Coordinates of C-alpha atoms and ligand atoms in Angstrom, one line a residue:
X1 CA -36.0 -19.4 -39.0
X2 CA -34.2 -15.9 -38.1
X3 CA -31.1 -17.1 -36.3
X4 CA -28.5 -18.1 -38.2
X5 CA -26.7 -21.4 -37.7
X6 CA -23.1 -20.0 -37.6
X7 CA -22.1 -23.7 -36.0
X8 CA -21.7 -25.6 -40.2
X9 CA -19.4 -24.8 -42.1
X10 CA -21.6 -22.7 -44.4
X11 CA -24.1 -20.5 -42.2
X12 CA -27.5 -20.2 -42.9
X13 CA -31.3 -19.7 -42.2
X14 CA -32.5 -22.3 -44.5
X15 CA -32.1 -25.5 -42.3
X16 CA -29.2 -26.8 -44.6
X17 CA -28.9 -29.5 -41.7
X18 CA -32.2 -31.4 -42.4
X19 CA -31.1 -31.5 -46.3
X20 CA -27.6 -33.5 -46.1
X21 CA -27.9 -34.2 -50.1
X22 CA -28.3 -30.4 -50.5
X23 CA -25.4 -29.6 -47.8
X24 CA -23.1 -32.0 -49.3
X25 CA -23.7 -30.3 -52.7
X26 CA -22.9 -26.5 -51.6
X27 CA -20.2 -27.9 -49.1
X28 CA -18.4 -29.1 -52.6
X29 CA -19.3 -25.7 -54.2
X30 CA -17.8 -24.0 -51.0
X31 CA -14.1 -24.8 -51.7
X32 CA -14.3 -23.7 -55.5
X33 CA -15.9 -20.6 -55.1
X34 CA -13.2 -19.7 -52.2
X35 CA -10.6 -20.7 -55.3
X36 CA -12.4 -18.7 -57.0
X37 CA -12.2 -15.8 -54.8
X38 CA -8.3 -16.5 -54.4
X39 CA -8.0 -16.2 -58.2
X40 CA -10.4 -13.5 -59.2
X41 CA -11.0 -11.7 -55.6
X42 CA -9.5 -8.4 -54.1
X43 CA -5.7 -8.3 -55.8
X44 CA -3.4 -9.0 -53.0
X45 CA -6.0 -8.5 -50.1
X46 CA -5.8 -12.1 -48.8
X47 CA -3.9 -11.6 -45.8
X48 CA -5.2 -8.4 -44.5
X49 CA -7.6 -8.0 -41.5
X50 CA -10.5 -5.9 -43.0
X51 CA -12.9 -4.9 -40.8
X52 CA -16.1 -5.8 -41.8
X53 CA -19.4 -6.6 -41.3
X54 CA -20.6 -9.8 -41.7
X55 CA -24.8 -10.4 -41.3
X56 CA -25.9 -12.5 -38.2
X57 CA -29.8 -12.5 -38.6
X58 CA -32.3 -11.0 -41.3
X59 CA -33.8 -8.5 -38.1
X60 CA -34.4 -5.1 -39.6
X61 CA -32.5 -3.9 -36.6
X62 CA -28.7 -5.1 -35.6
X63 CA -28.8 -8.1 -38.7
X64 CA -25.0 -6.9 -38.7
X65 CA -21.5 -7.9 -36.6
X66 CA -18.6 -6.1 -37.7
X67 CA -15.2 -7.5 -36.8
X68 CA -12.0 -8.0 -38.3
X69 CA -11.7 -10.2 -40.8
X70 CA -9.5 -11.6 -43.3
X71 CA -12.0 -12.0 -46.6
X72 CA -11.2 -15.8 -47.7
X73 CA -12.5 -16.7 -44.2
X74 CA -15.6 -14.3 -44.6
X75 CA -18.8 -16.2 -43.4
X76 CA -20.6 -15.9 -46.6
X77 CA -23.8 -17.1 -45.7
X78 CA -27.7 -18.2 -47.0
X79 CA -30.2 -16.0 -45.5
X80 CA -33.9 -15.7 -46.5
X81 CA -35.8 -13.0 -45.3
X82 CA -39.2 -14.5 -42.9
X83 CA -41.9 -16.0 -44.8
X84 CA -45.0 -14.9 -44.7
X85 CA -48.1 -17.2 -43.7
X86 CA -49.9 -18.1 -46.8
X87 CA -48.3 -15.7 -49.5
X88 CA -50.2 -15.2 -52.6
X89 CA -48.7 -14.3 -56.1
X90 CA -50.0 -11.0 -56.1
X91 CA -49.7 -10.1 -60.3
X92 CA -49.7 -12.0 -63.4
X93 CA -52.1 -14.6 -64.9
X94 CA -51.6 -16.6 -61.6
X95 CA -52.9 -13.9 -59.5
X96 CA -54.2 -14.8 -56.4
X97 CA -53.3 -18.8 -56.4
X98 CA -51.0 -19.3 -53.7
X99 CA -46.8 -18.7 -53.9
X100 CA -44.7 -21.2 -55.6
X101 CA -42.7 -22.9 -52.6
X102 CA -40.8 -25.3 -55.2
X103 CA -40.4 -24.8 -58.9
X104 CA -43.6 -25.1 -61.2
X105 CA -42.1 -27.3 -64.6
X106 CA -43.7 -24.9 -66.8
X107 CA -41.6 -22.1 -65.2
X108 CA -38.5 -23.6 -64.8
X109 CA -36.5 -22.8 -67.5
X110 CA -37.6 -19.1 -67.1
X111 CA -36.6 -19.2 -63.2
X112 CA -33.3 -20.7 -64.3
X113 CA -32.6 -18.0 -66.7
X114 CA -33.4 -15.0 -64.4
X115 CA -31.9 -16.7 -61.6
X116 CA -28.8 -17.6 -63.2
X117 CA -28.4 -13.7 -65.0
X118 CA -28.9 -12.5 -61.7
X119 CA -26.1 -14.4 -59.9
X120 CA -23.9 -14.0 -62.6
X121 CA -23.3 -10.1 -62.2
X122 CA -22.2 -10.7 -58.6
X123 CA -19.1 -12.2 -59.2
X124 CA -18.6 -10.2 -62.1
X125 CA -18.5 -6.8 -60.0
X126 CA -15.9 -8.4 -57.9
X127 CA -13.9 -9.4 -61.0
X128 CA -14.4 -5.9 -62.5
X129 CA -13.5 -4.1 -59.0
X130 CA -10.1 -6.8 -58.2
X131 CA -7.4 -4.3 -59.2
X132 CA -9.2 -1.2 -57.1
X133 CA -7.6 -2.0 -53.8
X134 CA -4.3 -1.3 -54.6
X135 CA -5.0 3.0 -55.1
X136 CA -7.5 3.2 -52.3
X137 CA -7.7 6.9 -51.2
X138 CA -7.7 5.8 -47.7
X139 CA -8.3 3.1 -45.3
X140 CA -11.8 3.6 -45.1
X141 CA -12.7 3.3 -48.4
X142 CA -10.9 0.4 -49.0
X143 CA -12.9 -1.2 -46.3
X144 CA -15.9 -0.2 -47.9
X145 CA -14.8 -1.8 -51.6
X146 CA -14.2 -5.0 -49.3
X147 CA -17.1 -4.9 -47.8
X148 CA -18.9 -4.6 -51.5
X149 CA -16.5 -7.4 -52.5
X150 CA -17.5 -10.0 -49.8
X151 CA -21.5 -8.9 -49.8
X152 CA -21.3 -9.2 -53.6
X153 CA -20.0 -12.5 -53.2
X154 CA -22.7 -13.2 -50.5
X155 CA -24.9 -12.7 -53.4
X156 CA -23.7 -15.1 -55.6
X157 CA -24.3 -17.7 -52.8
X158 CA -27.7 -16.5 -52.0
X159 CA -28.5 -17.7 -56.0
X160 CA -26.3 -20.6 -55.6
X161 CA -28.5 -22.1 -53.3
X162 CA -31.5 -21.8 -55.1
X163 CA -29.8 -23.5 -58.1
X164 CA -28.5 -26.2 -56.2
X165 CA -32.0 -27.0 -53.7
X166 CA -34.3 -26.0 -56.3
X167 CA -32.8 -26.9 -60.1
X168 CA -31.3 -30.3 -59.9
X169 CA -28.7 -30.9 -61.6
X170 CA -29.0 -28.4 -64.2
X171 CA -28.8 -26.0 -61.2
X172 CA -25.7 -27.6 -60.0
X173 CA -23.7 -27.3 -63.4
X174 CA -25.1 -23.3 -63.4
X175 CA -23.5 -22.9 -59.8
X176 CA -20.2 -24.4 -61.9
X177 CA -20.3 -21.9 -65.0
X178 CA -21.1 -18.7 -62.5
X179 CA -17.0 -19.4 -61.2
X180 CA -16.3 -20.2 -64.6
X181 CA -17.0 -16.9 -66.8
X182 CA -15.1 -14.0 -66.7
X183 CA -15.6 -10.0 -66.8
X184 CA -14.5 -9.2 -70.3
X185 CA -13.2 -12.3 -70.9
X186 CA -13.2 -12.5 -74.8
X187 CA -14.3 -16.7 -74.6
X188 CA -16.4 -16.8 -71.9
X189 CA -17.7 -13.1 -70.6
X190 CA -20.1 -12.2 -68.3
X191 CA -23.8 -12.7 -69.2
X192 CA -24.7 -8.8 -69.0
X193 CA -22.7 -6.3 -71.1
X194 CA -21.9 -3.6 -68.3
X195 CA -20.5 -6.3 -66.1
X196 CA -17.5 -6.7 -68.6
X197 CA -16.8 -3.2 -68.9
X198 CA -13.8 -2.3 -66.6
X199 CA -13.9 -0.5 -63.3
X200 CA -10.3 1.2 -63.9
X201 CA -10.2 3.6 -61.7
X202 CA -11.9 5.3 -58.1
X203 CA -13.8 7.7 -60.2
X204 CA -15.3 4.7 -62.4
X205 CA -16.2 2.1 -58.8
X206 CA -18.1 5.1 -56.9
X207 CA -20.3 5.5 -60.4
X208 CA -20.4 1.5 -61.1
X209 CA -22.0 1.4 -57.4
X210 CA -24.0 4.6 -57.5
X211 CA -25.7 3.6 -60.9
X212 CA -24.6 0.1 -61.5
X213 CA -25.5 -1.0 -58.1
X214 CA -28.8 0.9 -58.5
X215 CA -29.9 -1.4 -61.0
X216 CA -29.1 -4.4 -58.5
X217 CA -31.3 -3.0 -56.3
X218 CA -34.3 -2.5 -59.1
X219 CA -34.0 -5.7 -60.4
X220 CA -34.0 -7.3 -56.9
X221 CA -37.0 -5.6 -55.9
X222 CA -38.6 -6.9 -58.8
X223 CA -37.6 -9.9 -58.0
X224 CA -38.5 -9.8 -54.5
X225 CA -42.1 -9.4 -55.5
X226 CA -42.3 -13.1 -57.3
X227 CA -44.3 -15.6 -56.9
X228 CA -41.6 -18.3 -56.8
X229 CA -41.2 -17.5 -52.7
X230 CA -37.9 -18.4 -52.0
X231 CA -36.8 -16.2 -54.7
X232 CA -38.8 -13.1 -53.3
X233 CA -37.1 -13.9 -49.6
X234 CA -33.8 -13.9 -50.7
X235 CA -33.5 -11.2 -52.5
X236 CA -35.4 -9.2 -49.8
X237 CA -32.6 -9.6 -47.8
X238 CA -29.6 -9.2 -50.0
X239 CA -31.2 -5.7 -50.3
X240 CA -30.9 -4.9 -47.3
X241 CA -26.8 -5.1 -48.0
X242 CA -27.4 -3.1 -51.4
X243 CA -28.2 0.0 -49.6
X244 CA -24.6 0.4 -48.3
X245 CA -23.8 -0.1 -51.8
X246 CA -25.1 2.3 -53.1
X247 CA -24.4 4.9 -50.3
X248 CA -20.6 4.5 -50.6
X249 CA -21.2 5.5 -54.5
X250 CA -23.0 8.6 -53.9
X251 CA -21.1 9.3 -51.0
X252 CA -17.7 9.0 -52.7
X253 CA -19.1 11.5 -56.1
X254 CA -20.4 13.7 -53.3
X255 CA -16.9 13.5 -51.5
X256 CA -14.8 14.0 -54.9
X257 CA -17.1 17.2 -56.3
X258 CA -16.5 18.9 -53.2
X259 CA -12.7 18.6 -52.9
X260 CA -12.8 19.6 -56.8
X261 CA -15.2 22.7 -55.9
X262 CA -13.1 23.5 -52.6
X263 CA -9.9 23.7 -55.6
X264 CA -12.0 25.7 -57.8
X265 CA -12.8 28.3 -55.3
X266 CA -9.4 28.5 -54.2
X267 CA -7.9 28.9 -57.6
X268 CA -11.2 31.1 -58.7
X269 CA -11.1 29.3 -61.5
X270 CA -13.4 26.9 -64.1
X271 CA -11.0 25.7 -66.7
X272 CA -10.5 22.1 -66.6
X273 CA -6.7 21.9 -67.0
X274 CA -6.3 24.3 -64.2
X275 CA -8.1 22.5 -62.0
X276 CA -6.6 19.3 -62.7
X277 CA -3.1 20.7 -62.5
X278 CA -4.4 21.0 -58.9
X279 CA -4.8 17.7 -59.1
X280 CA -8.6 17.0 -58.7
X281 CA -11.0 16.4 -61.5
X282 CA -12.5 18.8 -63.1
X283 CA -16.2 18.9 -63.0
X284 CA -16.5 18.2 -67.1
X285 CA -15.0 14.5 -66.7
X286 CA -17.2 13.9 -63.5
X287 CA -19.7 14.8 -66.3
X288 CA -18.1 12.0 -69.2
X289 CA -18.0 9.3 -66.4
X290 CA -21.7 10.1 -65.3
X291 CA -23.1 9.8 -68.8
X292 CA -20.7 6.5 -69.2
X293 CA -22.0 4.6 -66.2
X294 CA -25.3 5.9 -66.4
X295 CA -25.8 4.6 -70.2
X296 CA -24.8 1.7 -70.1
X297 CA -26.2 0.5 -66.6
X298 CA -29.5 1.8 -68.8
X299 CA -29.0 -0.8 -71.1
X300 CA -29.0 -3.9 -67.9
X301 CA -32.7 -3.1 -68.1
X302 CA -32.4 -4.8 -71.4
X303 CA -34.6 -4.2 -74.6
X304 CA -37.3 -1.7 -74.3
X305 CA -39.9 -4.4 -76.1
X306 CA -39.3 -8.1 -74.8
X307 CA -41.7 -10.8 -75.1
X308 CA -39.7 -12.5 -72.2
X309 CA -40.2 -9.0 -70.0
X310 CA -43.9 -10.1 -70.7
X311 CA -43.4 -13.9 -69.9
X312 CA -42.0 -13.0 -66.6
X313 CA -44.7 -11.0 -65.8
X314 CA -47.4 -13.0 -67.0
X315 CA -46.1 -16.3 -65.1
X316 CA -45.9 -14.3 -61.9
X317 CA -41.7 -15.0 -62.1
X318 CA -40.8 -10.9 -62.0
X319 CA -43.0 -8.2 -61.0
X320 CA -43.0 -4.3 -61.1
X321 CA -41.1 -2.1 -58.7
X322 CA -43.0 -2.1 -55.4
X323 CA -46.0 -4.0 -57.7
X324 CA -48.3 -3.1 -54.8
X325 CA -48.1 0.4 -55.2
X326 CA -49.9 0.1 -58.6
X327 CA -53.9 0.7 -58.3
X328 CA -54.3 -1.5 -61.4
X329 CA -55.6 -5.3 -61.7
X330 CA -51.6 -6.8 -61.8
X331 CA -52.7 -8.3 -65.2
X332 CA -51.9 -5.3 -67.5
X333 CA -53.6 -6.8 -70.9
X334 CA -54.5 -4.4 -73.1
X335 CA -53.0 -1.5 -71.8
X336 CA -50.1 0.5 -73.3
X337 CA -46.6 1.6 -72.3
X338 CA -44.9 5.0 -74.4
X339 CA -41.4 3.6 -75.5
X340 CA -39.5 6.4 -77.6
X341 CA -38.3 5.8 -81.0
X342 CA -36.8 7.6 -83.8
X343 CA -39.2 8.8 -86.1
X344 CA -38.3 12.0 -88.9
X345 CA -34.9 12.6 -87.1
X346 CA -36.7 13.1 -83.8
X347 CA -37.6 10.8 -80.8
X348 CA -40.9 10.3 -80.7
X349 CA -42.9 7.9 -78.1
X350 CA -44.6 4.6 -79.6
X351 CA -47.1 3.0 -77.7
X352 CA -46.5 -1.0 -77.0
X353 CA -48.1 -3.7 -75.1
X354 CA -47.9 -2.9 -71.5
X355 CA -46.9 -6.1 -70.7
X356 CA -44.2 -6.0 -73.2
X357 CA -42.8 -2.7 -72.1
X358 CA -42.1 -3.6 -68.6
X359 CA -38.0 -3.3 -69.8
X360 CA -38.6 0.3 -69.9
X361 CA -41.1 0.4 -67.0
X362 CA -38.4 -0.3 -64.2
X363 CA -35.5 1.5 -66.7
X364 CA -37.9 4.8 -66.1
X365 CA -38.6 3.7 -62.3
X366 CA -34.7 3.9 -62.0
X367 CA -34.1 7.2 -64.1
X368 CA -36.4 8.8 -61.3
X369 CA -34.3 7.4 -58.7
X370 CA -31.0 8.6 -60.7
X371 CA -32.5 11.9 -60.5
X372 CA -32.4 12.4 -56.9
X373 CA -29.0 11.6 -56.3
X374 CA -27.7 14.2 -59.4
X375 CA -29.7 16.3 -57.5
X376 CA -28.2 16.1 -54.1
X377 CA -24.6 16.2 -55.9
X378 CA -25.4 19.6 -57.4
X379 CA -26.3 21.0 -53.9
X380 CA -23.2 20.0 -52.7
X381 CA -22.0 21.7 -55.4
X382 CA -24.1 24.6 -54.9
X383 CA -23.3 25.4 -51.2
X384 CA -19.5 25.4 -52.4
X385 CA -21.0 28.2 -54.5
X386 CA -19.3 26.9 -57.7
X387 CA -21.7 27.4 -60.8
X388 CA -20.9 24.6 -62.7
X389 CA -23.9 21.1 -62.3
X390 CA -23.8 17.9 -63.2
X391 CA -27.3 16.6 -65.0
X392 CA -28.5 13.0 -66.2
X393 CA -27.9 12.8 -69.9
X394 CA -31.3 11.3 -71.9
X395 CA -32.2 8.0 -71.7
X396 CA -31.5 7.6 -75.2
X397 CA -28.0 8.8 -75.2
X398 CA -25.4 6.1 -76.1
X399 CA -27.5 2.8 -76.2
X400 CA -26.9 -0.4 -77.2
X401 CA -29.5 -2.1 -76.5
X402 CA -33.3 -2.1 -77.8
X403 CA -35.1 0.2 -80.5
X404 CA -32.2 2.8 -80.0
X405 CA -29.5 0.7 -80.6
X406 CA -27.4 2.4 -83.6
X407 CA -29.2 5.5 -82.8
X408 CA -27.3 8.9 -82.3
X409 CA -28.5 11.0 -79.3
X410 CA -26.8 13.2 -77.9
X411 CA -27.0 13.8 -74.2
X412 CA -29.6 16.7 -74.3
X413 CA -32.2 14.3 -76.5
X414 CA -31.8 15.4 -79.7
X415 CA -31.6 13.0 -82.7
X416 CA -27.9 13.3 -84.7
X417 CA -26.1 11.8 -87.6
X418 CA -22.8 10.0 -87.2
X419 CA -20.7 12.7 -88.4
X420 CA -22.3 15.2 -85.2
X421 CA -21.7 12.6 -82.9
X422 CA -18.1 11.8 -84.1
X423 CA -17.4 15.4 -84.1
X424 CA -18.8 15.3 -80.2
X425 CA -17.9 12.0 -78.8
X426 CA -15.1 13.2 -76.4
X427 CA -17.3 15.9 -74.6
X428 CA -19.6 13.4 -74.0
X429 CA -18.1 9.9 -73.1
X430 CA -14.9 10.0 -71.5
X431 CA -11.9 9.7 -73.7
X432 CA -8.3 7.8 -73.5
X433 CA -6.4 11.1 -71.8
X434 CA -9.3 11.8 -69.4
X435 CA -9.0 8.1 -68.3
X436 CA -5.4 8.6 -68.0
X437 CA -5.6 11.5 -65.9
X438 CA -7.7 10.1 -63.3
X439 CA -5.4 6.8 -63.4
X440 CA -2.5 9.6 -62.6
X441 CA -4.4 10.4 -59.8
X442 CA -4.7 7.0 -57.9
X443 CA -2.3 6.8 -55.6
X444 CA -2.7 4.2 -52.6
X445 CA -3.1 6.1 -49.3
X446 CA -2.9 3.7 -46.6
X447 CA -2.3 5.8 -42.9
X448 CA -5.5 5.8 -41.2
X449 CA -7.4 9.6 -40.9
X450 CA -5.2 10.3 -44.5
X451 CA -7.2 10.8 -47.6
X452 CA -5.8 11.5 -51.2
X453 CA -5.8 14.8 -52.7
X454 CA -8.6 14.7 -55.0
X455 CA -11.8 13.0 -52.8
X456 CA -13.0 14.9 -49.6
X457 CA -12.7 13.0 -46.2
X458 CA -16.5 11.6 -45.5
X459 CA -18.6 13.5 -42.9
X460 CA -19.0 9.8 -40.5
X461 CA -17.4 6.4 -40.0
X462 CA -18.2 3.1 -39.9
X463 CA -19.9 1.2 -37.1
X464 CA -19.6 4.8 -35.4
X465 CA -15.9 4.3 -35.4
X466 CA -13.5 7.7 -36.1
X467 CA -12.8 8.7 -39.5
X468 CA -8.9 7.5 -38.5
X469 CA -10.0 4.0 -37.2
X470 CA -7.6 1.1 -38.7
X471 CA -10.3 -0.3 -41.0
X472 CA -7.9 -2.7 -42.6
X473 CA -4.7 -3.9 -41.1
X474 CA -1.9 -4.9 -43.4
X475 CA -0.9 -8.7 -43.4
Ligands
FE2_501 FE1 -25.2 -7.8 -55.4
FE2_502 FE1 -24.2 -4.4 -54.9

């Protein structure tokens, strides 16, 4: 099952070969979704050679092959991670009965949804990231937005094919819609409401895939612990490519704080329009698009009480982050989750069903992994020795979904009326001229080695290649 058949026109793990009604089926997907990618793909990218990787098995080690590509040819592929012999569901009320290999009826509708939500943000990020190519700060990161591009794409296949081999025809005219709606498209958006925001700018993609990205990978693992198995393998290996997306996003904040800090020193200076007349961004609107990103990927969790969060649980569809780490009976009935509120002008935690809290269960998983990366960016900063750090605003700051929905917080937690938060706003979100600035920064640098002015070179290549390596060549 680990080599991949790279010999059919669509490559894959999954013996598409002994399933010619299933081939067929994806084989007339195949040309739509490259339409598709020709419409709503990388703005005037379809002639380059990007140099790319492109996976080859679902091995821990050496699952990659990099070589130069150009993207509408990319090999996106199925892959499912190995089985394993005799998988049980390991939580929920079907705890211990053995893993789903086909659909149960009474879970399909449920399946479908969480299936279809998760496919549906892949080709939204590629929609929201199209214009990005054109003011890459250098050849290397624009080879690393393609190679988010194609992968993201890769995703949308990976729950293509479990609509199409496991759903019928209902699954079929899902794979349809997913090419169909559009990021901020006012008729037919995107499901989720971060995927219709817009990635405008460099600043804006490395956050998207620091944070946004982040909640890919927690609702993958989630989903990789399911009981419906050929959900759990697939998206066991599409986080395996999630890792590099979320390295070039803390990579690229890491590289743009220290060529802001490196302009500080230089200047000896910490007021924002000096700095950016240096032309790097000041450290208080890395701060506005932080809290922007990181709020509202918050908000993908979705509601902090959800009777479907408890439903997916329940059926065994959608466990907890690394479930098996939990000492408890994988049941959770009649136990009790702290979800915060507004109470008397203050937040104030209010205990709900466990099993109906598991929303804000993998939203706080996630706010532990957001710490460490804030973290690592404010030692970079430190070592620069600016004094200025960056922080994580608090969960409840600018929500739109759930019990704090309408609610004023401000970033440091503390409950405010309309009139404080108006009077605040554009310290804490970024505004219309911070936006602008950053746009005034992106510039397209295209001579391999070159970076722009504002973002630091990074410390390694790719595919231990040279910092000045031709990572995409012009066609
Ligand atoms: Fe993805
Ligand atoms: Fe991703």
């Amino acid at each position: 099952m680990s080599g991949i058949d790279y010999s059919t026109r669509i490559p894959n793990n999954v013996d598409l070969g002994g399933d010619r009604t299933l081939q067929r089926a994806l084989e007339q997907w195949q040309p739509n979704f490259v339409g598709w990618w020709r419409e709503m793909g990388p703005d005037g990218s379809h002639n380059h050679d990007v140099y790319l990787r492109t996976a080859t098995s679902v091995e821990a080690d050496g699952w990659a092959h990099f070589d130069y590509v150009k993207m509408p040819e990319y090999r996106w592929g199925i892959f499912l991670a190995p089985g394993a012999q005799d998988r049980k569901i390991h939580f929920g009320d079907h705890l211990g009965e053995d893993a789903w290999q086909e659909v149960p009826g009474e879970h399909r509708a449920n399946l479908r949804r969480i299936i279809v939500t998760q496919g549906d943000t892949e080709p939204a990020s590629v929609e929201q990231q199209r214009h990005l190519g054109l003011t890459a700060p250098s050849l290397y990161d624009l080879r690393n937005l393609f190679q988010i591009n194609v992968e993201e794409g890769r995703h949308l296949w990976a729950m293509v094919y479990l609509l199409h081999r496991y759903f019928g025809r209902d699954g079929r005219e899902e794979a349809e819609a997913l090419l169909e709606r559009r990021s901020g498209d006012a008729d037919h958006p995107r499901i989720l409401g971060a995927f219709n925001e817009r990635t405008p700018d460099w600043l804006a993609f490395f956050m998207f895939t620091h944070f946004t990205d982040r909640d890919g990978k927690f609702q993958l693992k989630a989903l990789a612990e399911s009981g419906f198995d050929p959900l759990a393998r697939t998206t066991r290996f599409m986080l395996t490519e999630e890792a590099h997306h979320m390295f070039v996003g803390e990579a690229g904040i890491s590289r743009v704080i220290q060529r802001t800090c490196e302009a500080m020193n230089e200047l000896a200076t910490e007021d924002p329009a000096r700095v950016r007349a240096a032309g790097v961004i000041d450290l208080p609107t890395i701060q506005r698009y932080l809290n922007f990103h990181y709020s509202v990927t918050l908000d993908l969790f979705g509601a902090d009480e959800s009777s479907n969060a408890a439903t997916f649980y329940a059926s065994g569809l959608k466990g907890r982050f690394d479930e098996s780490r939990y000492e408890d009976d994988h049941r959770l009935h009649g136990r009790t989750y702290d979800v915060p509120e507004v109470r008397d002008g203050r937040l104030l935690p209010r205990a709900v069903p466990l099993l109906n809290a598991l929303n804000e269960v993998l939203r706080d998983d996630f706010v532990d992994d957001s710490v460490g990366g804030v973290s690592r960016w404010n030692k970079r900063i430190e070592k620069t020795g600016v004094a200025g750090r960056l922080f994580l605003p608090h969960k409840a700051f600018n929500r739109r979904i759930g019990t704090l929905a309408g609610v004023r917080v401000s970033p440091g937690g503390e409950v405010i009326d309309e009139a404080a938060w108006n009077a605040r706003v554009d310290e804490w979100l970024p505004t219309a001229s911070d936006r602008a600035f950053v746009a005034s920064l992106m510039g397209r640098v295209v001579e391999p080695g070159r970076f722009a002015g504002w973002i630091a070179p990074p410390a390694a290549g790719i595919d231990r290649h040279p910092i000045d390596f031709e990572y995409v060549r012009f066609g």
